[in-house]
CSV table of N, CA and C in Angstrom, one decimal:
chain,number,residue,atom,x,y,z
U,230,UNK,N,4.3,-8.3,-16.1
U,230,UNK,CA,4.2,-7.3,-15.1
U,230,UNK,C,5.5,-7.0,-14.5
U,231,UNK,N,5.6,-6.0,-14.0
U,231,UNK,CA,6.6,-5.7,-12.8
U,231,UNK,C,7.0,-6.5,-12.2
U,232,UNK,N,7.8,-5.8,-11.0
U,232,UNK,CA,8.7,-5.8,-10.0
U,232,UNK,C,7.6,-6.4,-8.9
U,233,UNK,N,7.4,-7.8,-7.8
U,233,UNK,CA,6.3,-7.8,-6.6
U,233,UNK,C,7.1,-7.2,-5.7
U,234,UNK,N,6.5,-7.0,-4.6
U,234,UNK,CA,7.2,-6.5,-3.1
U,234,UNK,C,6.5,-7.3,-2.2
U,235,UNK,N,6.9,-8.1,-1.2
U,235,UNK,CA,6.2,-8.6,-0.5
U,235,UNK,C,6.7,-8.5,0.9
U,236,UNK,N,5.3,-8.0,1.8
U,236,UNK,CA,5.6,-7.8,3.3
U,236,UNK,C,5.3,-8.5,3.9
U,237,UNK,N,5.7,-9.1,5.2
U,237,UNK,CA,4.7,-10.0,6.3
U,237,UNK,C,4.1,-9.2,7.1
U,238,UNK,N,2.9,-9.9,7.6
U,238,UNK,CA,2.0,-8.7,8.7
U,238,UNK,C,1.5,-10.1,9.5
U,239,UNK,N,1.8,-10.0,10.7
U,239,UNK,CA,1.1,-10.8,11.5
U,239,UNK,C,-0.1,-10.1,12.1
U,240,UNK,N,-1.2,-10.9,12.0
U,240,UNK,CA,-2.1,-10.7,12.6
U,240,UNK,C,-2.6,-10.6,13.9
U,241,UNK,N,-2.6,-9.7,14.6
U,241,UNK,CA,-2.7,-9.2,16.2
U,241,UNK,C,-4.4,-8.8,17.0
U,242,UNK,N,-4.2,-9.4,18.1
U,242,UNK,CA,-5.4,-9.4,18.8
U,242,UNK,C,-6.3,-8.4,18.3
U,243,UNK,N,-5.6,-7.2,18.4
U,243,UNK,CA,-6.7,-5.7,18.5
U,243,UNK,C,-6.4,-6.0,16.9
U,244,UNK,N,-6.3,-6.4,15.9
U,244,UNK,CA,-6.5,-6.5,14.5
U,244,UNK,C,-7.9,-7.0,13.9
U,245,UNK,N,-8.8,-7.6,15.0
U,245,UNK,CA,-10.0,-8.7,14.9
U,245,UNK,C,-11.3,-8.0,15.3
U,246,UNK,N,-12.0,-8.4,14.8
U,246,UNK,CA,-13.1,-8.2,15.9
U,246,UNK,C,-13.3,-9.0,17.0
U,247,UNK,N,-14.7,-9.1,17.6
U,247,UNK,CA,-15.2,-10.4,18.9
U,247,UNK,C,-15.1,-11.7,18.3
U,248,UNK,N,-15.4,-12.1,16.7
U,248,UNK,CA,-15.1,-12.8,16.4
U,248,UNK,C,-13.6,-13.7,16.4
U,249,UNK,N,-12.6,-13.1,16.1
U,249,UNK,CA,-11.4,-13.4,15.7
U,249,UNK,C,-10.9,-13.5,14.8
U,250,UNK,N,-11.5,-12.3,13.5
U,250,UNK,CA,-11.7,-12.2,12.1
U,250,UNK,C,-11.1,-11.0,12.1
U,251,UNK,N,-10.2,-10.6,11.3
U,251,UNK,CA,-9.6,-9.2,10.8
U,251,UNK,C,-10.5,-8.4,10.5
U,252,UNK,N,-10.6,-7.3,11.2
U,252,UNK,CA,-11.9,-6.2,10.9
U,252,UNK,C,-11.5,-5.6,9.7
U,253,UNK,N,-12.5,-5.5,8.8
U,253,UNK,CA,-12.2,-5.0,6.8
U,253,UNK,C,-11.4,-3.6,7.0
U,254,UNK,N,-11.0,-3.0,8.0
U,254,UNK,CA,-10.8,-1.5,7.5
U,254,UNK,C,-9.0,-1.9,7.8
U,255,UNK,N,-8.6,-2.9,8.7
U,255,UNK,CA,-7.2,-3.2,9.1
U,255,UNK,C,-6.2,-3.7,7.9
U,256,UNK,N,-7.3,-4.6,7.1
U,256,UNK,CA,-6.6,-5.0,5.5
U,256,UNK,C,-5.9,-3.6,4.6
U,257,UNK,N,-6.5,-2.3,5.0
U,257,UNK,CA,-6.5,-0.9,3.9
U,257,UNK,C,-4.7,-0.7,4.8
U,258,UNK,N,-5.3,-0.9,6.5
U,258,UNK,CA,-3.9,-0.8,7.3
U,258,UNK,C,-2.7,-1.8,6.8
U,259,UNK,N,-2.9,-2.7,6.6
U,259,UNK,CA,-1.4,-3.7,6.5
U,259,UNK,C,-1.2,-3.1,5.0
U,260,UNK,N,-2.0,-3.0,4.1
U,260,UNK,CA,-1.4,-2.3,2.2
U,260,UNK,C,-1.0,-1.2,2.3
U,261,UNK,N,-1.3,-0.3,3.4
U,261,UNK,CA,-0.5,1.2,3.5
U,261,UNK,C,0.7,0.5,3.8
U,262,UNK,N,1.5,0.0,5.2
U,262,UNK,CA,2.1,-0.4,5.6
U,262,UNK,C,3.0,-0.8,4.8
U,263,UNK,N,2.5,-1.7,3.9
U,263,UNK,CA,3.2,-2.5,2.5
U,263,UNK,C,4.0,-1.5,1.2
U,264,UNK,N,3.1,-0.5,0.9
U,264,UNK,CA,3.1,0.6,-0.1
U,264,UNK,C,4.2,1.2,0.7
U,265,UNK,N,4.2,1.4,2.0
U,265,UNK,CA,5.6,2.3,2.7
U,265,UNK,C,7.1,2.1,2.9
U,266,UNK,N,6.8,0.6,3.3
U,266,UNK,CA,7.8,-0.5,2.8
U,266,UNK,C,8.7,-0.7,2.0
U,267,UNK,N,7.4,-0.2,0.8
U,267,UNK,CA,8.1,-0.8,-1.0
U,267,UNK,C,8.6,0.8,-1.1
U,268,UNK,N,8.4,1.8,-0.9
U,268,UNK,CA,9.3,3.1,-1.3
U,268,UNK,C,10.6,2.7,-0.3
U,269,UNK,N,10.2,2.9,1.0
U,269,UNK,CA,11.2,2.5,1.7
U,269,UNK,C,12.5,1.9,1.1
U,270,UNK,N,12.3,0.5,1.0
U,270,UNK,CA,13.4,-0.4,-0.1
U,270,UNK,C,13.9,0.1,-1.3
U,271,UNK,N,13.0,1.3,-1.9
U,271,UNK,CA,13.2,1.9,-3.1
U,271,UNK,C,14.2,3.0,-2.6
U,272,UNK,N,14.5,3.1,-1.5
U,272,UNK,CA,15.3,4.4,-1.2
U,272,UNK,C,14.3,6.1,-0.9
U,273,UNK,N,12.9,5.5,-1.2
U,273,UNK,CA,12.3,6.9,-1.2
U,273,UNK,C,11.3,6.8,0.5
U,274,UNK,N,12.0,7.7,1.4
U,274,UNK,CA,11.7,8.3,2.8
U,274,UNK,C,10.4,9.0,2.2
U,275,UNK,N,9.4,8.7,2.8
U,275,UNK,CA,8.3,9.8,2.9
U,275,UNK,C,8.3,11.3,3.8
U,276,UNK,N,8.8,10.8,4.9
U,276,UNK,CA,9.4,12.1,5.5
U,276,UNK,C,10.1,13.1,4.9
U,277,UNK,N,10.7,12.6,4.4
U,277,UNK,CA,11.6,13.4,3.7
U,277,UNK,C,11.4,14.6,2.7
U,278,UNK,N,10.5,13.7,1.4
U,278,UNK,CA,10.0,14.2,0.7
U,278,UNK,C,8.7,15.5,1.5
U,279,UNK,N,8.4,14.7,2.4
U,279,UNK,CA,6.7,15.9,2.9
U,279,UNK,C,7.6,17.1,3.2
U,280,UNK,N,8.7,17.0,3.9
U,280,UNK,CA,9.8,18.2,4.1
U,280,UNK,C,10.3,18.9,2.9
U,281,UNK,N,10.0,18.5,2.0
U,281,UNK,CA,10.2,19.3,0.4
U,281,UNK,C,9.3,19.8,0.1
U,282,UNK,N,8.1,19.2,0.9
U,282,UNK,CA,6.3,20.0,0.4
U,282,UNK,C,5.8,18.6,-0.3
U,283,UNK,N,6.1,17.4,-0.9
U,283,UNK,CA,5.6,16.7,-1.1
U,283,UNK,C,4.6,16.1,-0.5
U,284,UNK,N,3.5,15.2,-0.7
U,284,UNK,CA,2.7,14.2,0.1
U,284,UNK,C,2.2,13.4,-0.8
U,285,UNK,N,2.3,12.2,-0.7
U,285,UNK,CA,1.1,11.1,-1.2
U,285,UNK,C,0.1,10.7,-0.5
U,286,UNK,N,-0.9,11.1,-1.3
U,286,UNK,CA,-2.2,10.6,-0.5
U,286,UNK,C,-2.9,9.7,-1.1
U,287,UNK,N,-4.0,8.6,-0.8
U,287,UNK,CA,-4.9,7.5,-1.5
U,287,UNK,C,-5.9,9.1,-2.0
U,288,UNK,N,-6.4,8.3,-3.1
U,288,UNK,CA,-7.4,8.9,-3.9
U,288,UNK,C,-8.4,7.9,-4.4
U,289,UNK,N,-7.9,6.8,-4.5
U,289,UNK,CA,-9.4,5.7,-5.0
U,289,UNK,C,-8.3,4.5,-4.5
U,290,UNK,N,-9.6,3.9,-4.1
U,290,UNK,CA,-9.5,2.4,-3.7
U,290,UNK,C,-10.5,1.6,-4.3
U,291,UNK,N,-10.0,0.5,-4.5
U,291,UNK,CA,-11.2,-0.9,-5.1
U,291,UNK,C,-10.5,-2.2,-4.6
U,292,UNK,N,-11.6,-2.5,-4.0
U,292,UNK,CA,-11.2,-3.7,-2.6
U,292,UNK,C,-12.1,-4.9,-3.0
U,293,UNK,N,-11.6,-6.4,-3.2
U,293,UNK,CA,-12.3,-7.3,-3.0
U,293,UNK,C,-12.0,-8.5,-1.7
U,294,UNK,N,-12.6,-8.3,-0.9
U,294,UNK,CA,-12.7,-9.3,0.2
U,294,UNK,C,-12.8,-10.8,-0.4
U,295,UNK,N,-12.2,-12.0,-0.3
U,295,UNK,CA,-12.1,-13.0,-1.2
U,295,UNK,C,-12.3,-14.1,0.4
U,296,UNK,N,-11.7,-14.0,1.5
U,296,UNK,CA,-11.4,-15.2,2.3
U,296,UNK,C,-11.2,-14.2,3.9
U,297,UNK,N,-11.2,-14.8,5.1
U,297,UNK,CA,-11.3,-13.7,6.3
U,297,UNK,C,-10.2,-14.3,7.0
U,298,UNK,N,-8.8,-13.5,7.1
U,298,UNK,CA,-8.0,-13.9,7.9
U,298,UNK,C,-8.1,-13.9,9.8
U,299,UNK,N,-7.8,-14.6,10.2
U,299,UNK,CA,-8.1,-14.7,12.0
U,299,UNK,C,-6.6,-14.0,12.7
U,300,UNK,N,-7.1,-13.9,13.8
U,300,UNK,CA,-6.2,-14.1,15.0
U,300,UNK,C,-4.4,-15.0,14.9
U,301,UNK,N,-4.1,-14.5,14.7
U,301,UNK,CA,-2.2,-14.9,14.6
U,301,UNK,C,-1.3,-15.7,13.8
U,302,UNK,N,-2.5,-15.1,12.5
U,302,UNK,CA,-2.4,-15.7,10.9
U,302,UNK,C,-0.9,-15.0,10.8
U,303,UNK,N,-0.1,-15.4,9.6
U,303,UNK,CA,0.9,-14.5,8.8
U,303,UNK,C,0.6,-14.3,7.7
U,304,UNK,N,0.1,-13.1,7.6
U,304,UNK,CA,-0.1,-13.0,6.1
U,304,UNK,C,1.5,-11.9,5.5
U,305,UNK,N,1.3,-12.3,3.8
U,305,UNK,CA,2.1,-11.5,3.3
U,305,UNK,C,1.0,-10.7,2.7
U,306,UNK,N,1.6,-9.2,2.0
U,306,UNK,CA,0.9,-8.1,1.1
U,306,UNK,C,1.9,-8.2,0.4
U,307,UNK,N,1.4,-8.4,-1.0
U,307,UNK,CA,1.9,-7.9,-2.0
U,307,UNK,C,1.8,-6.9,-3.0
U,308,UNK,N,2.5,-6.2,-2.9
U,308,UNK,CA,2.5,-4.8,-3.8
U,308,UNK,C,2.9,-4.2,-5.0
U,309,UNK,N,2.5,-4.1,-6.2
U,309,UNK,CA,3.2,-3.8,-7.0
U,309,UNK,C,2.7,-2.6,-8.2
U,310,UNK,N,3.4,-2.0,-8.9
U,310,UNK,CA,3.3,-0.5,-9.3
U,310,UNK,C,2.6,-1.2,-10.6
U,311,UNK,N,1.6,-0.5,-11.0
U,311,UNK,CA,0.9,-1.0,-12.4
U,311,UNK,C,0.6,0.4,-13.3
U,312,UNK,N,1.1,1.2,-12.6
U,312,UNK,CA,0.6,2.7,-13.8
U,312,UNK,C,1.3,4.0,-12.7
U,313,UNK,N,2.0,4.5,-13.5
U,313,UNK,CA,2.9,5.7,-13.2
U,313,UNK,C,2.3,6.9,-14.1
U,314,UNK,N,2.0,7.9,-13.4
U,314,UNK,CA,1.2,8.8,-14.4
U,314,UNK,C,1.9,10.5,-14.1
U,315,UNK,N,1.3,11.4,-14.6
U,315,UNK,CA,1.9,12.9,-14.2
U,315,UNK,C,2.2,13.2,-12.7
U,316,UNK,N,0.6,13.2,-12.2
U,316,UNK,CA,0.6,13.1,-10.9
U,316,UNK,C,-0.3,12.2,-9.6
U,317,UNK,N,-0.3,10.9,-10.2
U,317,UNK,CA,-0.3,10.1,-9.7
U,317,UNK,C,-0.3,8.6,-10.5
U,318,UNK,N,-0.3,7.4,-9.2
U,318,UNK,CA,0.1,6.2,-9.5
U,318,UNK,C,-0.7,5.1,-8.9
U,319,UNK,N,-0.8,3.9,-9.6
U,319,UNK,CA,-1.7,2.9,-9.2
U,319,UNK,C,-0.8,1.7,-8.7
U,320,UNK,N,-1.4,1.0,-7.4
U,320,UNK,CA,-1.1,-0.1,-7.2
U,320,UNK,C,-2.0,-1.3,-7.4
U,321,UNK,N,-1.4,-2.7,-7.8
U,321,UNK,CA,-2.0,-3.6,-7.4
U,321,UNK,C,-1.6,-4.2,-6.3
U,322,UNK,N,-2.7,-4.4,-5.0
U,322,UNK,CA,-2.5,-5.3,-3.8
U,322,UNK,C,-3.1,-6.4,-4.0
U,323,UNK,N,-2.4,-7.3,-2.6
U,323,UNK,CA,-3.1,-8.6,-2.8
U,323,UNK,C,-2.7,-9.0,-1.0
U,324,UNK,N,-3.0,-9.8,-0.5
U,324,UNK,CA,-2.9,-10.1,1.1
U,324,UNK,C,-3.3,-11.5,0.8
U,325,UNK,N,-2.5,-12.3,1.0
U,325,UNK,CA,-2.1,-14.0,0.9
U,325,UNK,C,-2.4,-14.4,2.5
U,326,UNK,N,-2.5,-15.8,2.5
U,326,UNK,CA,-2.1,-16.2,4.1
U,326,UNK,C,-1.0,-17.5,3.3
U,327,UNK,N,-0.4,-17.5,4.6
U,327,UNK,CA,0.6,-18.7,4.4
U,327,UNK,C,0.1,-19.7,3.6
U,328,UNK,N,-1.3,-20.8,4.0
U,328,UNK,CA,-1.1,-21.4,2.8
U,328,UNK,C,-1.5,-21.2,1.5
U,329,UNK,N,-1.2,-19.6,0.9
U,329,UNK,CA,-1.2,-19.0,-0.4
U,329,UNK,C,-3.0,-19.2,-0.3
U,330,UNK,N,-3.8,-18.9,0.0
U,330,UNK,CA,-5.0,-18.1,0.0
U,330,UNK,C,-5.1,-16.8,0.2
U,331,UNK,N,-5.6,-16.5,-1.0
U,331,UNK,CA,-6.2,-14.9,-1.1
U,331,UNK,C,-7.2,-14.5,-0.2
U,332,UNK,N,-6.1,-13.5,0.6
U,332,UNK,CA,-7.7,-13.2,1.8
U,332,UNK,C,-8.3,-12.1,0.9
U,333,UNK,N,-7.5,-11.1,-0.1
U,333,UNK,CA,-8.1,-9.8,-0.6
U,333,UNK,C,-7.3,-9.2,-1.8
U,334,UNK,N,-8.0,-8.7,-2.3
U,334,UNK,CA,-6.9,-7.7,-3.5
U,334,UNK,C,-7.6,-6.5,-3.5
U,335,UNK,N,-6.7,-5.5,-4.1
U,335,UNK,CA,-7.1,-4.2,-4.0
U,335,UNK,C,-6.0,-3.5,-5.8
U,336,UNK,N,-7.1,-2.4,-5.7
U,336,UNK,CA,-6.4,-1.4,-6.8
U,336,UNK,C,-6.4,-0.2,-5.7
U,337,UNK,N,-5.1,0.5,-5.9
U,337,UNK,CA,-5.0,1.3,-5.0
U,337,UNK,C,-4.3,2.7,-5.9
U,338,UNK,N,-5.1,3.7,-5.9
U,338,UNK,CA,-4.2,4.8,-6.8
U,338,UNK,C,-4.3,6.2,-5.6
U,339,UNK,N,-3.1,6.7,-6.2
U,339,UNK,CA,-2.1,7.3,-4.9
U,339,UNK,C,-2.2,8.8,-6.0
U,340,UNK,N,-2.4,9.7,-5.4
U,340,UNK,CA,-1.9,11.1,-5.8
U,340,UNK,C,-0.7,11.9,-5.1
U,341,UNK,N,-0.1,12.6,-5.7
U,341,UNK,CA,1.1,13.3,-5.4
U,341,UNK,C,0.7,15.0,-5.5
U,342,UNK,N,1.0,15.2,-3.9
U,342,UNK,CA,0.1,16.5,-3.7
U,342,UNK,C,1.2,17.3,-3.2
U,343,UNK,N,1.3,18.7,-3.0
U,343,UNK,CA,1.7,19.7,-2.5
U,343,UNK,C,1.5,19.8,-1.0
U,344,UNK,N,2.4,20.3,-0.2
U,344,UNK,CA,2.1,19.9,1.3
U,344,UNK,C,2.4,21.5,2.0
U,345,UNK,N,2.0,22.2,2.8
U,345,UNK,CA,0.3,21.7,3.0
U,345,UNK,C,-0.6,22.3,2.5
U,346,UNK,N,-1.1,22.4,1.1
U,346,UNK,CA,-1.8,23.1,0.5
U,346,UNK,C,-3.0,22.0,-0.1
U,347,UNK,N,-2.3,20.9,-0.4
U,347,UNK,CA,-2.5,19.5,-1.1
U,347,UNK,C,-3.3,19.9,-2.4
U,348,UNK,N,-2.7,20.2,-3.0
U,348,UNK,CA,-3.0,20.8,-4.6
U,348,UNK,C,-2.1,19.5,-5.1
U,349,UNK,N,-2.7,18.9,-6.1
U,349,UNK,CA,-2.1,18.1,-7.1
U,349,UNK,C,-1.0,18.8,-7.5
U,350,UNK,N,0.8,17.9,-7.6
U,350,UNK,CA,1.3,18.5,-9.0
U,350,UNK,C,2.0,16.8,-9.3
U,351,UNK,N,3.1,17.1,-10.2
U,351,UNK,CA,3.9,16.1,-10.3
U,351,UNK,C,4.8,15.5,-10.0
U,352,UNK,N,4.7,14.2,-9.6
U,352,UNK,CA,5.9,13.3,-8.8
U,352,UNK,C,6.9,13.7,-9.2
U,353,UNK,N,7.6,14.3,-8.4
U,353,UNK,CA,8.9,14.7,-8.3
U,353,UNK,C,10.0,13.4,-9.7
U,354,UNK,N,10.5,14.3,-10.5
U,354,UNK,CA,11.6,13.1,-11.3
U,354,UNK,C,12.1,11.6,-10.6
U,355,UNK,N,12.8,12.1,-9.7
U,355,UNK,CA,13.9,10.8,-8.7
U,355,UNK,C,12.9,10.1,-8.2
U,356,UNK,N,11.7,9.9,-7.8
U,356,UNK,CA,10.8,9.0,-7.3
U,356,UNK,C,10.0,8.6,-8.4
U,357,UNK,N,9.9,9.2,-9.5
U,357,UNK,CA,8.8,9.1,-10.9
U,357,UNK,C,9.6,7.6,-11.4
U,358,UNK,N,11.6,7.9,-11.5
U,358,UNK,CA,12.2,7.0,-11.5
U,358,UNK,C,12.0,6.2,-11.4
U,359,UNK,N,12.1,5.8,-9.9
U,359,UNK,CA,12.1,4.4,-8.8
U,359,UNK,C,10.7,3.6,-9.4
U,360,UNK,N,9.7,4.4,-9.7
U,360,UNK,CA,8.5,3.8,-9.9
U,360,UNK,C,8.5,3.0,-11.1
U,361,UNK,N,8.8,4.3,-11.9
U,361,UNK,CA,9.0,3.5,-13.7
U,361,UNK,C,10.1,2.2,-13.5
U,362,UNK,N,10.8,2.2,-13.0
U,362,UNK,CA,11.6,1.1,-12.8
U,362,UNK,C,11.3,-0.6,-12.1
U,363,UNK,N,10.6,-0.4,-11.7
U,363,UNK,CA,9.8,-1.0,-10.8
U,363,UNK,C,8.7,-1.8,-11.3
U,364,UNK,N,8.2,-1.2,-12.4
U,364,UNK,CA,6.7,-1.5,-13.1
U,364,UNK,C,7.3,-2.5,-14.0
């Protein structure tokens, strides 16, 4: 396989429920976070691109909850590119805690849309690049 990317995300109060368990929709938050990151590092600004008319947006997710991270855990996300296509791309996630337990993994595929009309087209060359490189 590819290239991993790995983020830290500390786990914060308003992150939990009453319990002190990371509410399931916050996990989707820290792998955006992660995915932003890994362009980032890649040299590819999202801003930037949406100012060209670009946008990436999620189009399918598949999520497995494995273990429940708490209140002022460190977890890492890991991210990495598993399929580069015309006009869109898949990731594999994954959200560890320190002592390397899987709280979750995810398949995450991303479309590359026209802004703001958000019509499918194709990933721009110079970021198609970064990706293929990557994988």
């Amino acid at each position: 396989m590819g290239e991993v990317f790995e983020f830290p995300v500390r786990v914060y109060y308003e992150d939990t429920d009453a319990g002190g368990i990371v509410y399931n929709a916050n996990y989707l938050k820290f792998m955006e976070r992660a995915r932003t990151e890994f362009l980032r590092a890649k040299g590819v600004e999202q801003d930037v691109w949406l100012q060209e008319g670009y946008a990436f947006v999620v189009s399918r997710t598949e999520i497995d909850f494995r273990s429940a991270a708490r209140f002022n855990e460190l977890l890492t996300v890991l991210t990495q590119v598993i399929e580069v296509k015309r006009a869109s791309l898949r990731f594999s996630q994954q959200i560890l805690a320190a002592d390397g337990r899987l709280i979750t993994q995810a398949m995450v595929q991303i479309a590359c849309v026209s802004h703001p009309q958000m019509k499918p087209v194709a990933i721009p060359e110079k970021i198609k690049g970064v990706l293929l490189s990557a994988r």
